[in-house]
Coordinates of C-alpha atoms in Angstrom, one line a residue:
X330 CA -21.6 49.4 -15.9
X331 CA -20.3 48.2 -19.4
X332 CA -16.7 48.9 -18.2
X333 CA -17.0 46.4 -15.1
X334 CA -17.9 44.6 -18.1
X335 CA -14.5 44.3 -19.3
X336 CA -13.0 43.2 -16.5
X337 CA -15.0 39.5 -15.9
X338 CA -12.7 38.7 -18.1
X339 CA -9.6 40.1 -15.8
X340 CA -11.3 37.8 -12.7
X341 CA -11.7 35.4 -14.4
X342 CA -7.8 34.6 -15.4
X343 CA -6.9 35.5 -11.8
X344 CA -9.4 32.9 -10.4
X345 CA -8.1 30.3 -12.5
X346 CA -3.9 31.6 -12.3
X347 CA -4.4 30.8 -7.9
X348 CA -6.3 27.5 -8.4
X349 CA -3.3 26.7 -10.6
X350 CA -1.5 27.7 -8.1
X351 CA -3.1 26.4 -5.3
X352 CA -2.7 22.5 -7.3
X353 CA 1.4 23.5 -7.8
X354 CA 1.7 23.0 -4.5
X355 CA -0.3 19.8 -4.2
X356 CA 2.0 16.5 -3.6
X357 CA 1.0 14.8 -7.2
X358 CA 2.0 11.4 -5.4
X359 CA -0.3 11.2 -2.0
X360 CA -3.1 8.4 -2.3
X361 CA -5.5 9.1 0.6
X362 CA -7.0 5.7 2.2
X363 CA -10.4 5.9 2.6
X364 CA -9.8 2.9 4.8
X365 CA -6.6 4.4 7.2
X366 CA -8.0 4.3 11.0
X367 CA -10.8 1.7 9.8
X368 CA -10.5 -1.7 10.2
X369 CA -8.5 -3.9 7.4
X370 CA -11.2 -6.0 5.4
X371 CA -12.5 -8.9 5.9
X372 CA -11.1 -12.1 3.6
X373 CA -10.9 -15.9 4.2
X374 CA -8.7 -16.4 1.2
X375 CA -5.9 -19.3 0.8
X376 CA -2.3 -18.9 1.6
X377 CA 0.7 -20.1 -1.7
X378 CA 2.5 -22.3 0.1
X379 CA -1.2 -24.0 0.6
X380 CA -4.2 -23.0 -1.1
X381 CA -6.4 -25.0 1.5
X382 CA -4.3 -23.2 4.3
X383 CA -7.4 -20.1 5.1
X384 CA -6.8 -16.5 6.3
X385 CA -8.3 -14.4 7.5
X386 CA -8.0 -10.7 8.8
X387 CA -8.0 -11.9 12.1
X388 CA -4.0 -13.3 11.8
X389 CA -3.4 -9.8 11.8
X390 CA -4.1 -8.7 15.0
X391 CA -2.0 -8.8 18.4
X392 CA 2.0 -7.8 16.0
X393 CA 2.5 -5.3 13.5
X394 CA 2.0 -5.9 10.4
X395 CA 2.8 -5.1 6.7
X396 CA 0.6 -6.1 4.4
X397 CA 2.6 -5.7 0.6
X398 CA 0.4 -6.4 -2.6
X399 CA 2.7 -7.8 -5.6
X400 CA 2.5 -10.0 -8.1
X401 CA 5.1 -11.4 -10.7
X402 CA 3.3 -9.0 -14.1
X403 CA 4.2 -6.1 -11.5
X404 CA 8.2 -4.9 -12.4
X405 CA 8.0 -2.6 -9.4
X406 CA 7.6 -5.1 -7.0
X407 CA 11.0 -6.7 -8.2
X408 CA 12.8 -3.6 -7.9
X409 CA 11.4 -3.6 -4.3
X410 CA 11.4 -7.5 -3.1
X411 CA 15.0 -6.7 -1.5
X412 CA 13.9 -3.8 0.4
X413 CA 11.3 -7.0 2.1
X414 CA 13.9 -9.7 2.5
X415 CA 16.2 -6.6 4.5
X416 CA 12.7 -6.0 6.9
X417 CA 11.9 -9.6 7.2
X418 CA 15.5 -10.0 8.8
X419 CA 14.6 -7.7 11.1
X420 CA 12.0 -9.0 11.8
X421 CA 9.7 -6.6 10.7
X422 CA 6.3 -8.8 9.4
X423 CA 5.3 -8.7 6.0
X424 CA 2.3 -10.8 4.6
X425 CA 1.8 -10.8 1.2
X426 CA -1.1 -10.1 -0.9
X427 CA -0.7 -12.1 -3.5
X428 CA -2.7 -9.6 -6.9
X429 CA -4.6 -11.8 -9.8
X430 CA -1.9 -14.2 -10.5
X431 CA -0.4 -17.3 -11.1
X432 CA -0.3 -18.8 -7.8
X433 CA 2.9 -21.6 -10.1
X434 CA 4.2 -18.1 -11.2
X435 CA 4.6 -16.8 -8.2
X436 CA 5.6 -19.7 -6.3
X437 CA 8.4 -19.6 -8.4
X438 CA 9.3 -15.3 -8.5
X439 CA 9.1 -16.3 -4.8
X440 CA 11.3 -19.2 -5.2
X441 CA 14.2 -17.6 -7.2
X442 CA 13.5 -14.7 -5.9
X443 CA 13.1 -15.6 -1.7
X444 CA 10.3 -15.0 0.4
X445 CA 10.8 -11.7 2.5
X446 CA 6.6 -13.5 3.7
X447 CA 5.0 -14.8 6.5
X448 CA 2.4 -15.8 4.6
X449 CA 1.0 -14.6 1.1
X450 CA -2.8 -15.1 1.0
X451 CA -4.1 -15.6 -2.6
X452 CA -5.6 -12.7 -3.8
X453 CA -6.6 -14.3 -7.6
X454 CA -9.9 -12.1 -8.1
X455 CA -8.9 -9.1 -6.6
X456 CA -11.8 -9.4 -4.9
X457 CA -9.5 -8.7 -1.3
X458 CA -8.0 -5.3 -3.7
X459 CA -11.0 -4.1 -4.8
X460 CA -12.0 -4.1 -1.7
X461 CA -9.1 -1.7 -0.4
X462 CA -8.7 -0.1 -2.5
X463 CA -5.6 -0.5 -4.3
X464 CA -5.0 1.4 -7.9
X465 CA -1.8 -1.7 -8.5
X466 CA 1.1 -3.8 -7.7
X467 CA 2.4 -2.4 -5.1
X468 CA 1.1 -1.3 -2.2
X469 CA 1.4 -0.8 1.2
X470 CA -0.6 -1.2 3.9
X471 CA 0.9 -0.6 7.6
X472 CA -1.9 -2.9 9.7
X473 CA -1.3 -2.3 13.2
X474 CA -1.9 -4.4 16.5
X475 CA -5.7 -5.0 16.8
X476 CA -5.3 -5.1 13.4
X477 CA -6.7 -1.5 12.1
X478 CA -4.7 0.6 8.9
X479 CA -2.8 2.9 9.9
X480 CA -1.2 3.5 6.6
X481 CA -1.1 2.3 3.2
X482 CA 1.5 3.9 0.1
X483 CA 0.9 3.0 -3.1
X484 CA 4.5 2.4 -5.0
X485 CA 8.2 1.5 -3.8
X486 CA 8.9 1.1 -0.3
X487 CA 12.1 1.6 0.0
X488 CA 14.5 2.5 2.8
X489 CA 13.5 6.5 2.5
X490 CA 9.6 5.7 2.5
X491 CA 10.7 3.2 5.3
X492 CA 11.4 5.6 7.4
X493 CA 9.9 9.2 6.7
X494 CA 6.0 7.5 6.4
X495 CA 6.5 4.2 8.1
X496 CA 8.8 3.9 11.5
X497 CA 7.1 7.4 12.8
X498 CA 3.8 5.7 13.0
X499 CA 5.1 2.2 14.2
X500 CA 7.8 3.6 16.9
X501 CA 3.7 5.9 17.9
X502 CA 2.3 2.6 18.3
X503 CA 5.0 0.7 20.4
X504 CA 4.7 3.0 22.7
X505 CA 0.9 2.0 23.1

């Protein structure tokens, strides 16, 4: 019995090594969304171009929409912006959520860099971001024709991400 106790540290080491080995195979960039396959959260917010013009989640219905959370304080959003312009030029419906930002700064940013968004709602308080589970900008959500979130991506959307993560879902949704 005393000899068996000598093997306890070895058993613990093997167990920890197995857990660490398993952890190495996980994708550190994967951030699953609790909202996947659920309706886009309810909201009623003004848009940057006209604060009195209110938009809601119902405005997403009828067309596949890329909802992009962005802000002027987000350095990486500037990197992503040219690709969003390309997507908009290709006919992809892109809607912005201006997250915890100053409206005047956001309007100037879009005037300087061009505006890829059909419209951008102002989420000054961050309430919509909280309901979406936003970790920070940029984040993008693919919303189907019924207003259901089909995919969430944290970070920059570029051509590689678009082709790998978004296009297969869009193609599947388009076939329905």
